Tab-separated table of C-alpha atoms and ligand atoms in Angstrom:
chain	number	residue	atom	x	y	z
A	29	UNK	CA	-0.641	-117.014	-5.198
A	30	UNK	CA	-3.078	-117.083	-8.358
A	31	UNK	CA	-2.455	-117.406	-12.251
A	32	UNK	CA	-4.196	-117.667	-15.083
A	33	UNK	CA	-4.174	-121.274	-17.136
A	34	UNK	CA	-5.775	-121.911	-20.262
A	35	UNK	CA	-8.885	-124.191	-20.417
A	36	UNK	CA	-9.385	-127.296	-22.792
A	37	UNK	CA	-11.649	-124.428	-24.098
A	38	UNK	CA	-11.134	-120.927	-25.578
A	39	UNK	CA	-12.476	-118.201	-25.289
A	40	UNK	CA	-13.218	-115.317	-22.881
A	41	UNK	CA	-15.377	-116.595	-20.400
A	42	UNK	CA	-13.783	-119.497	-19.632
A	43	UNK	CA	-10.758	-117.598	-18.160
A	44	UNK	CA	-10.079	-118.764	-15.073
A	45	UNK	CA	-7.533	-117.882	-12.493
A	46	UNK	CA	-6.484	-120.865	-10.081
A	47	UNK	CA	-4.088	-121.524	-6.755
A	48	UNK	CA	-1.389	-122.384	-7.530
A	49	UNK	CA	1.995	-123.140	-4.535
A	50	UNK	CA	4.469	-120.112	-4.937
A	51	UNK	CA	7.108	-122.114	-6.754
A	52	UNK	CA	10.853	-122.291	-5.354
A	53	UNK	CA	13.816	-120.654	-6.857
A	54	UNK	CA	16.728	-122.872	-8.289
A	55	UNK	CA	19.842	-121.923	-9.484
A	56	UNK	CA	20.127	-119.875	-12.247
A	57	UNK	CA	16.580	-119.031	-11.527
A	58	UNK	CA	14.374	-115.556	-10.676
A	59	UNK	CA	11.719	-116.459	-8.205
A	60	UNK	CA	9.629	-112.526	-9.623
A	61	UNK	CA	6.452	-111.160	-8.098
A	62	UNK	CA	4.717	-110.297	-11.368
A	63	UNK	CA	2.305	-106.140	-10.621
A	64	UNK	CA	1.345	-105.654	-14.017
A	65	UNK	CA	1.250	-107.298	-17.335
A	66	UNK	CA	-0.273	-105.328	-20.484
A	67	UNK	CA	-2.467	-107.060	-23.466
A	68	UNK	CA	-1.476	-107.219	-27.497
A	69	UNK	CA	-3.144	-108.879	-30.313
A	70	UNK	CA	-1.057	-112.393	-29.781
A	71	UNK	CA	-2.186	-112.323	-26.444
A	72	UNK	CA	-6.532	-112.655	-27.509
A	73	UNK	CA	-5.332	-114.622	-30.292
A	74	UNK	CA	-4.069	-117.294	-27.994
A	75	UNK	CA	-6.726	-116.713	-25.004
A	76	UNK	CA	-9.245	-117.275	-28.152
A	77	UNK	CA	-7.814	-120.071	-29.583
A	78	UNK	CA	-6.925	-118.609	-32.798
A	79	UNK	CA	-3.322	-119.429	-32.436
A	80	UNK	CA	-2.072	-122.740	-30.511
A	81	UNK	CA	-1.178	-123.030	-26.930
A	82	UNK	CA	-1.012	-125.887	-24.399
A	83	UNK	CA	-3.572	-126.522	-22.006
A	84	UNK	CA	-3.254	-124.810	-18.502
A	85	UNK	CA	-0.165	-122.351	-20.107
A	86	UNK	CA	-0.277	-119.368	-18.676
A	87	UNK	CA	-1.056	-116.585	-20.905
A	88	UNK	CA	0.186	-113.396	-21.410
A	89	UNK	CA	3.851	-112.727	-23.236
A	90	UNK	CA	4.479	-109.213	-21.295
A	91	UNK	CA	5.563	-108.811	-17.272
A	92	UNK	CA	6.786	-106.406	-15.235
A	93	UNK	CA	8.339	-106.983	-11.773
A	94	UNK	CA	10.272	-107.143	-8.794
A	95	UNK	CA	12.651	-109.918	-7.733
A	96	UNK	CA	12.139	-111.908	-4.905
A	97	UNK	CA	14.485	-114.323	-4.711
A	98	UNK	CA	17.379	-115.226	-7.074
A	99	UNK	CA	19.445	-118.522	-7.062
A	100	UNK	CA	22.654	-120.115	-6.726
A	101	UNK	CA	25.026	-118.424	-9.725
A	102	UNK	CA	22.613	-115.328	-11.014
A	103	UNK	CA	24.363	-112.228	-10.368
A	104	UNK	CA	22.149	-110.185	-13.381
A	105	UNK	CA	19.589	-109.580	-10.439
A	106	UNK	CA	19.013	-108.820	-6.275
A	107	UNK	CA	16.113	-108.733	-3.687
A	108	UNK	CA	14.563	-105.476	-4.943
A	109	UNK	CA	14.910	-105.186	-8.592
A	110	UNK	CA	12.693	-104.179	-11.145
A	111	UNK	CA	11.884	-106.237	-14.145
A	112	UNK	CA	10.578	-106.915	-17.691
A	113	UNK	CA	9.941	-109.807	-19.077
A	114	UNK	CA	11.313	-110.819	-22.456
A	115	UNK	CA	9.591	-111.578	-25.674
A	116	UNK	CA	11.203	-114.796	-27.331
A	117	UNK	CA	12.839	-117.182	-24.715
A	118	UNK	CA	15.611	-118.003	-27.179
A	119	UNK	CA	16.639	-115.344	-28.778
A	120	UNK	CA	19.565	-113.678	-26.826
A	121	UNK	CA	21.297	-111.868	-28.939
A	122	UNK	CA	22.117	-112.115	-33.105
A	123	UNK	CA	20.567	-111.732	-35.763
A	124	UNK	CA	17.081	-113.615	-36.153
A	125	UNK	CA	17.496	-117.791	-36.763
A	126	UNK	CA	14.394	-119.718	-36.039
A	127	UNK	CA	15.435	-121.455	-33.588
A	128	UNK	CA	15.787	-118.131	-32.010
A	129	UNK	CA	12.138	-117.150	-32.225
A	130	UNK	CA	10.447	-120.594	-31.959
A	131	UNK	CA	9.637	-119.878	-28.072
A	132	UNK	CA	7.210	-117.266	-27.647
A	133	UNK	CA	5.427	-116.551	-24.257
A	134	UNK	CA	1.880	-117.072	-23.230
A	135	UNK	CA	2.229	-119.717	-26.007
A	136	UNK	CA	5.158	-122.142	-26.400
A	137	UNK	CA	6.215	-121.210	-22.765
A	138	UNK	CA	4.818	-119.681	-19.928
A	139	UNK	CA	3.933	-116.101	-19.699
A	140	UNK	CA	3.464	-113.449	-17.451
A	141	UNK	CA	-0.537	-113.879	-15.234
A	142	UNK	CA	0.296	-115.085	-12.656
A	143	UNK	CA	1.217	-113.590	-9.239
A	144	UNK	CA	4.198	-114.719	-8.883
A	145	UNK	CA	6.703	-117.135	-11.840
A	146	UNK	CA	10.221	-118.940	-10.995
A	147	UNK	CA	11.958	-119.084	-14.053
A	148	UNK	CA	15.736	-118.566	-16.108
A	149	UNK	CA	17.127	-115.122	-15.435
A	150	UNK	CA	17.936	-114.362	-18.384
A	151	UNK	CA	13.848	-114.349	-19.726
A	152	UNK	CA	14.000	-110.745	-18.051
A	153	UNK	CA	15.823	-107.472	-18.352
A	154	UNK	CA	15.793	-104.386	-16.282
A	155	UNK	CA	13.444	-102.299	-16.203
A	156	UNK	CA	13.530	-98.456	-17.411
A	157	UNK	CA	14.130	-96.968	-13.396
A	158	UNK	CA	12.056	-93.923	-14.475
A	159	UNK	CA	8.838	-96.364	-15.503
A	160	UNK	CA	5.672	-97.443	-13.241
A	161	UNK	CA	4.996	-101.423	-13.021
A	162	UNK	CA	2.064	-100.673	-15.720
A	163	UNK	CA	4.336	-98.601	-17.635
A	164	UNK	CA	7.233	-100.868	-18.050
A	165	UNK	CA	4.870	-104.053	-18.678
A	166	UNK	CA	3.721	-102.274	-21.793
A	167	UNK	CA	7.240	-102.283	-23.257
A	168	UNK	CA	8.580	-106.489	-24.418
A	169	UNK	CA	6.093	-106.799	-27.302
A	170	UNK	CA	4.797	-104.025	-28.658
A	171	UNK	CA	7.113	-101.401	-27.297
A	172	UNK	CA	10.023	-103.244	-28.508
A	173	UNK	CA	8.972	-104.159	-31.708
A	174	UNK	CA	8.156	-100.649	-32.456
A	175	UNK	CA	11.924	-100.469	-31.042
A	176	UNK	CA	13.146	-103.012	-33.584
A	177	UNK	CA	11.587	-101.588	-36.498
A	178	UNK	CA	12.925	-98.098	-36.605
A	179	UNK	CA	16.311	-98.722	-34.714
A	180	UNK	CA	17.284	-102.144	-35.765
A	181	UNK	CA	15.796	-102.587	-39.345
A	182	UNK	CA	15.183	-99.109	-40.632
A	183	UNK	CA	18.242	-97.400	-38.846
A	184	UNK	CA	16.120	-94.508	-38.442
A	185	UNK	CA	18.101	-90.653	-38.340
A	186	UNK	CA	16.902	-87.417	-37.944
A	187	UNK	CA	14.819	-85.801	-40.530
A	188	UNK	CA	13.601	-89.379	-41.788
A	189	UNK	CA	9.927	-89.347	-42.193
A	190	UNK	CA	8.089	-92.530	-40.752
A	191	UNK	CA	5.199	-93.279	-41.659
A	192	UNK	CA	2.790	-94.611	-37.765
A	193	UNK	CA	-0.673	-96.445	-39.366
A	194	UNK	CA	-3.593	-96.457	-36.309
A	195	UNK	CA	-3.227	-95.731	-32.265
A	196	UNK	CA	-2.163	-99.297	-31.258
A	197	UNK	CA	0.263	-100.090	-29.286
A	198	UNK	CA	2.981	-100.555	-31.577
A	199	UNK	CA	2.394	-97.478	-33.619
A	200	UNK	CA	2.225	-95.010	-30.919
A	201	UNK	CA	5.295	-96.706	-29.269
A	202	UNK	CA	7.116	-95.817	-33.336
A	203	UNK	CA	5.891	-92.671	-32.787
A	204	UNK	CA	7.433	-91.257	-29.442
A	205	UNK	CA	10.695	-93.464	-30.514
A	206	UNK	CA	10.593	-91.529	-33.873
A	207	UNK	CA	10.385	-88.257	-32.134
A	208	UNK	CA	12.336	-88.573	-29.543
A	209	UNK	CA	14.846	-89.782	-32.530
A	210	UNK	CA	15.277	-87.015	-34.268
A	211	UNK	CA	12.090	-87.926	-36.881
A	212	UNK	CA	9.358	-86.396	-38.428
A	213	UNK	CA	6.220	-88.588	-38.407
A	214	UNK	CA	3.096	-88.973	-40.023
A	215	UNK	CA	0.141	-90.894	-38.243
A	216	UNK	CA	-3.195	-92.389	-39.724
A	217	UNK	CA	-5.932	-93.221	-37.787
A	218	UNK	CA	-9.988	-93.074	-37.837
A	219	UNK	CA	-11.023	-90.771	-35.432
A	220	UNK	CA	-10.296	-86.673	-35.432
A	221	UNK	CA	-10.420	-87.379	-30.874
A	222	UNK	CA	-7.253	-89.763	-31.430
A	223	UNK	CA	-6.350	-87.221	-33.644
A	224	UNK	CA	-5.675	-84.365	-31.122
A	225	UNK	CA	-3.448	-86.987	-29.092
A	226	UNK	CA	-1.323	-87.946	-31.869
A	227	UNK	CA	-0.677	-84.143	-32.694
A	228	UNK	CA	0.109	-84.134	-28.887
A	229	UNK	CA	2.514	-86.920	-28.751
A	230	UNK	CA	4.927	-85.432	-31.846
A	231	UNK	CA	3.467	-86.718	-34.741
A	232	UNK	CA	3.770	-83.617	-37.801
A	233	UNK	CA	1.020	-85.059	-40.319
A	234	UNK	CA	-2.282	-86.363	-38.884
A	235	UNK	CA	-4.111	-88.614	-41.908
A	236	UNK	CA	-7.980	-89.604	-41.281
A	237	UNK	CA	-7.552	-92.894	-43.246
A	238	UNK	CA	-11.263	-93.056	-43.180
A	239	UNK	CA	-12.105	-89.731	-45.030
A	240	UNK	CA	-9.231	-90.148	-47.083
A	241	UNK	CA	-8.659	-93.219	-48.632
A	242	UNK	CA	-6.279	-92.465	-50.762
A	243	UNK	CA	-3.605	-92.147	-47.889
A	244	UNK	CA	-0.740	-92.585	-49.831
A	245	UNK	CA	-1.035	-90.177	-52.643
A	246	UNK	CA	-2.123	-87.817	-49.149
A	247	UNK	CA	1.689	-88.239	-47.429
A	248	UNK	CA	3.407	-87.977	-50.272
A	249	UNK	CA	1.566	-84.552	-50.947
A	250	UNK	CA	2.628	-84.166	-46.998
A	251	UNK	CA	6.415	-84.666	-48.146
A	252	UNK	CA	6.143	-81.908	-50.834
A	253	UNK	CA	6.518	-85.180	-53.367
A	254	UNK	CA	9.313	-87.386	-52.400
A	255	UNK	CA	7.467	-89.599	-49.784
A	256	UNK	CA	8.487	-91.474	-46.608
A	257	UNK	CA	11.614	-93.131	-45.471
A	258	UNK	CA	10.206	-95.520	-43.110
A	259	UNK	CA	6.574	-97.173	-42.826
A	260	UNK	CA	5.586	-99.597	-40.051
A	261	UNK	CA	3.310	-101.802	-41.557
A	262	UNK	CA	0.251	-103.076	-38.859
A	263	UNK	CA	-2.575	-103.495	-41.232
A	264	UNK	CA	-1.860	-105.258	-44.752
A	265	UNK	CA	-4.683	-106.288	-46.372
A	266	UNK	CA	-5.064	-103.851	-49.444
A	267	UNK	CA	-4.229	-101.008	-46.993
A	268	UNK	CA	-0.268	-102.185	-48.208
A	269	UNK	CA	-1.296	-100.386	-51.311
A	270	UNK	CA	-2.143	-97.000	-49.730
A	271	UNK	CA	1.921	-97.980	-47.491
A	272	UNK	CA	3.322	-98.557	-50.914
A	273	UNK	CA	1.821	-95.778	-53.224
A	274	UNK	CA	3.361	-93.247	-49.574
A	275	UNK	CA	6.898	-94.538	-50.177
A	276	UNK	CA	9.818	-93.017	-51.114
A	277	UNK	CA	11.766	-94.476	-53.767
A	278	UNK	CA	14.055	-96.750	-52.101
A	279	UNK	CA	12.251	-96.346	-48.146
A	280	UNK	CA	11.753	-99.164	-46.129
A	281	UNK	CA	8.278	-100.978	-44.981
A	282	UNK	CA	8.887	-102.678	-42.032
A	283	UNK	CA	6.000	-105.518	-42.055
A	284	UNK	CA	4.647	-106.114	-38.795
A	285	UNK	CA	0.998	-106.887	-37.765
A	286	UNK	CA	-2.122	-107.625	-40.133
A	287	UNK	CA	-4.938	-105.755	-38.077
A	288	UNK	CA	-6.941	-105.325	-41.725
A	289	UNK	CA	-8.951	-109.341	-41.543
A	290	UNK	CA	-8.548	-109.016	-45.743
A	291	UNK	CA	-6.224	-111.716	-48.032
A	292	UNK	CA	-2.981	-109.364	-48.248
A	293	UNK	CA	-3.313	-107.773	-52.072
A	294	UNK	CA	0.257	-107.150	-53.538
A	295	UNK	CA	0.817	-104.692	-55.830
A	296	UNK	CA	4.434	-106.037	-57.255
A	297	UNK	CA	5.167	-103.335	-59.302
A	298	UNK	CA	4.946	-100.630	-57.393
A	299	UNK	CA	7.590	-102.166	-55.198
A	300	UNK	CA	9.901	-102.301	-57.891
A	301	UNK	CA	9.309	-99.174	-59.216
A	302	UNK	CA	10.440	-97.712	-55.787
A	303	UNK	CA	13.115	-99.938	-55.631
A	304	UNK	CA	11.089	-100.382	-51.616
A	305	UNK	CA	12.715	-102.929	-49.130
A	306	UNK	CA	10.575	-104.929	-47.222
A	307	UNK	CA	11.778	-106.592	-43.894
A	308	UNK	CA	9.302	-108.596	-41.521
A	309	UNK	CA	10.514	-108.245	-37.954
A	310	UNK	CA	8.999	-110.419	-34.939
A	311	UNK	CA	9.377	-108.723	-31.873
A	312	UNK	CA	13.243	-108.206	-30.842
A	313	UNK	CA	16.800	-109.739	-29.003
A	314	UNK	CA	17.156	-109.379	-24.905
A	315	UNK	CA	20.143	-107.302	-26.086
A	316	UNK	CA	17.572	-104.645	-28.162
A	317	UNK	CA	15.346	-104.605	-25.376
A	318	UNK	CA	18.224	-103.475	-22.919
A	319	UNK	CA	19.080	-101.123	-26.019
A	320	UNK	CA	15.201	-100.005	-25.592
A	321	UNK	CA	15.775	-99.228	-21.320
A	322	UNK	CA	18.850	-97.245	-21.795
A	323	UNK	CA	17.039	-95.368	-24.539
A	324	UNK	CA	13.942	-95.364	-22.986
A	325	UNK	CA	15.616	-93.690	-19.593
A	326	UNK	CA	17.628	-91.499	-21.608
A	327	UNK	CA	15.228	-89.400	-23.096
A	328	UNK	CA	12.860	-89.877	-20.775
A	329	UNK	CA	9.648	-90.912	-22.353
A	330	UNK	CA	6.659	-92.928	-20.770
A	331	UNK	CA	4.910	-95.105	-22.719
A	332	UNK	CA	1.515	-94.479	-23.402
A	333	UNK	CA	-1.085	-96.379	-21.518
A	334	UNK	CA	-5.168	-95.839	-22.339
A	335	UNK	CA	-6.204	-98.194	-19.651
A	336	UNK	CA	-5.566	-99.813	-16.800
A	337	UNK	CA	-7.508	-103.327	-15.739
A	338	UNK	CA	-7.786	-105.433	-12.529
A	339	UNK	CA	-6.281	-109.213	-12.581
A	340	UNK	CA	-9.623	-110.280	-11.791
A	341	UNK	CA	-10.417	-108.023	-15.283
A	342	UNK	CA	-8.617	-109.732	-17.609
A	343	UNK	CA	-11.420	-110.758	-19.854
A	344	UNK	CA	-13.235	-107.377	-19.630
A	345	UNK	CA	-9.694	-105.644	-20.781
A	346	UNK	CA	-9.885	-108.182	-23.548
A	347	UNK	CA	-13.067	-106.821	-24.446
A	348	UNK	CA	-11.938	-103.367	-23.810
A	349	UNK	CA	-9.571	-104.219	-26.549
A	350	UNK	CA	-11.771	-106.392	-29.236
A	351	UNK	CA	-13.253	-102.779	-28.794
A	352	UNK	CA	-10.745	-100.954	-30.216
A	353	UNK	CA	-11.521	-97.729	-28.277
A	354	UNK	CA	-8.057	-97.537	-27.481
A	355	UNK	CA	-5.274	-95.182	-27.687
A	356	UNK	CA	-1.403	-97.088	-27.234
A	357	UNK	CA	-1.771	-100.083	-24.339
A	358	UNK	CA	-4.307	-101.480	-22.336
A	359	UNK	CA	-2.513	-102.784	-19.133
A	360	UNK	CA	-3.612	-104.946	-16.447
A	361	UNK	CA	-2.882	-104.743	-12.924
A	362	UNK	CA	-1.347	-108.041	-10.880
B	412	LIG	N1	5.501	-108.861	-35.574
B	412	LIG	C1	5.760	-108.411	-34.190
B	412	LIG	O1	6.857	-108.503	-33.847
B	412	LIG	C2	3.893	-107.443	-33.860
B	412	LIG	C3	4.760	-107.157	-32.353
B	412	LIG	C4	3.267	-106.402	-32.393
B	412	LIG	C5	2.074	-106.608	-32.786
B	412	LIG	N2	1.785	-107.389	-33.709
B	412	LIG	C6	0.766	-107.683	-34.984
B	412	LIG	O2	0.873	-105.864	-34.963
B	412	LIG	C7	-0.387	-105.199	-35.196
B	412	LIG	C8	-0.474	-104.192	-34.800
B	412	LIG	O3	-0.138	-103.945	-33.149
B	412	LIG	P1	-1.672	-103.867	-32.133
B	412	LIG	O4	-0.186	-104.443	-30.472
B	412	LIG	O5	0.184	-101.812	-32.361
B	412	LIG	O6	-2.654	-103.936	-31.912
B	412	LIG	P2	-3.811	-102.460	-31.338
B	412	LIG	O7	-3.897	-102.077	-29.961
B	412	LIG	O8	-5.483	-103.608	-31.828
B	412	LIG	O9	-4.099	-101.506	-32.347
B	412	LIG	C9	-5.111	-101.603	-32.911
B	412	LIG	C10	-5.788	-99.989	-33.746
B	412	LIG	O10	-4.886	-100.224	-35.086
B	412	LIG	C11	-5.894	-99.428	-36.085
B	412	LIG	N3	-6.321	-100.158	-36.993
B	412	LIG	C12	-7.016	-101.423	-36.886
B	412	LIG	N4	-7.654	-102.084	-38.081
B	412	LIG	C13	-6.956	-101.292	-38.549
B	412	LIG	C14	-7.548	-101.167	-40.537
B	412	LIG	N5	-8.786	-101.464	-40.442
B	412	LIG	N6	-6.790	-100.017	-40.353
B	412	LIG	C15	-5.711	-99.302	-40.211
B	412	LIG	N7	-5.862	-99.626	-38.638
B	412	LIG	C16	-6.424	-100.261	-38.642
B	412	LIG	C17	-6.860	-98.746	-35.384
B	412	LIG	O11	-6.359	-97.518	-34.502
B	412	LIG	P3	-7.043	-95.900	-35.327
B	412	LIG	O12	-8.484	-95.829	-34.098
B	412	LIG	O13	-6.931	-94.601	-34.704
B	412	LIG	O14	-8.216	-95.964	-36.525
B	412	LIG	C18	-7.351	-99.310	-34.213
B	412	LIG	O15	-7.416	-98.842	-32.604
B	412	LIG	C19	-1.111	-106.492	-34.478
B	412	LIG	O16	-1.748	-107.373	-35.865
B	412	LIG	C20	-0.539	-107.514	-34.076
B	412	LIG	O17	-0.369	-108.586	-34.129
B	412	LIG	C21	3.138	-108.095	-34.432
């Protein structure tokens, strides 16, 4: 069977497939035929060598596939079950702790860029029954991050106004979950073509952040002077001043990512004056993932897959991600 392993040298040109024996399943483990993975910014910085990971590590945090065999004592799954990987090896349930977020797949422990993997059964949950493998493979990182931000931390309710930034994986999931929960969504993008797609997914308002640099004030205007209840911050840098300007008093900003390369500019007074709550998150627990899977099945929501590449084209898939041409998630079929 074939898998990607990180070489000594890092970079997209160094990504190579190696042949390995298909591993045997032991007690407590499952053998999974991985059928798809999806790209995240974290995977990119790992393969580029900007994030530490040892030589030989299998990259890619996300995977969907089917159970081929189960070891002794495994009752949660049976052969034929369609499953998705969890993001953290040690975070099954409960609040975040340093130990629970220490073992990320694809850097601290092996990821899913392999035709077969043998892992503890707790490394997987069932996949939503209504999704194909590529769609399901988008969930463990971007999907769960958006889910936890809105449902676990911000606890949104119908009528809330949620602001999402840009059209990457996390933001599109957040738009879909927020709409499904009865919230209104203001989305930002730099592209008019993408604005149409955002409206089609249910965004109430779209702001072009390239044409409207003062988009925080525009969000306040669109909410009749009130400001937004919840904002998912994926850009950081100087843009956080606009995020803070967009908020209603007492709102929550969920700190998720830093797509902007500029240093964080933090206007403390704006946060104080509005009594804002800032909550940083890293993905979520296995239990959060089970809750998200149930919600996706109940709502019939389908993740937005922007494009799909073959297993041999992982480097090309990352180049596509680098170019920012995508809307939603980029997948790789295995
Ligand atoms: N904390 C966590 O648990 C967690 C989990 C997942 C991801 N993240 C982080 O969250 C961030 C987003 O991840 P992702 O996978 O959704 O990213 P992504 O798919 O690569 O998002 C790219 C999109 O973001 C928008 N964008 C890029 N630079 C921007 C800028 N300077 N200002 C405004 N918008 C900008 C663009 O949208 P338009 O083309 O529409 O303008 C772009 O197409 C990353 O930093 C990632 O590392 C964190």
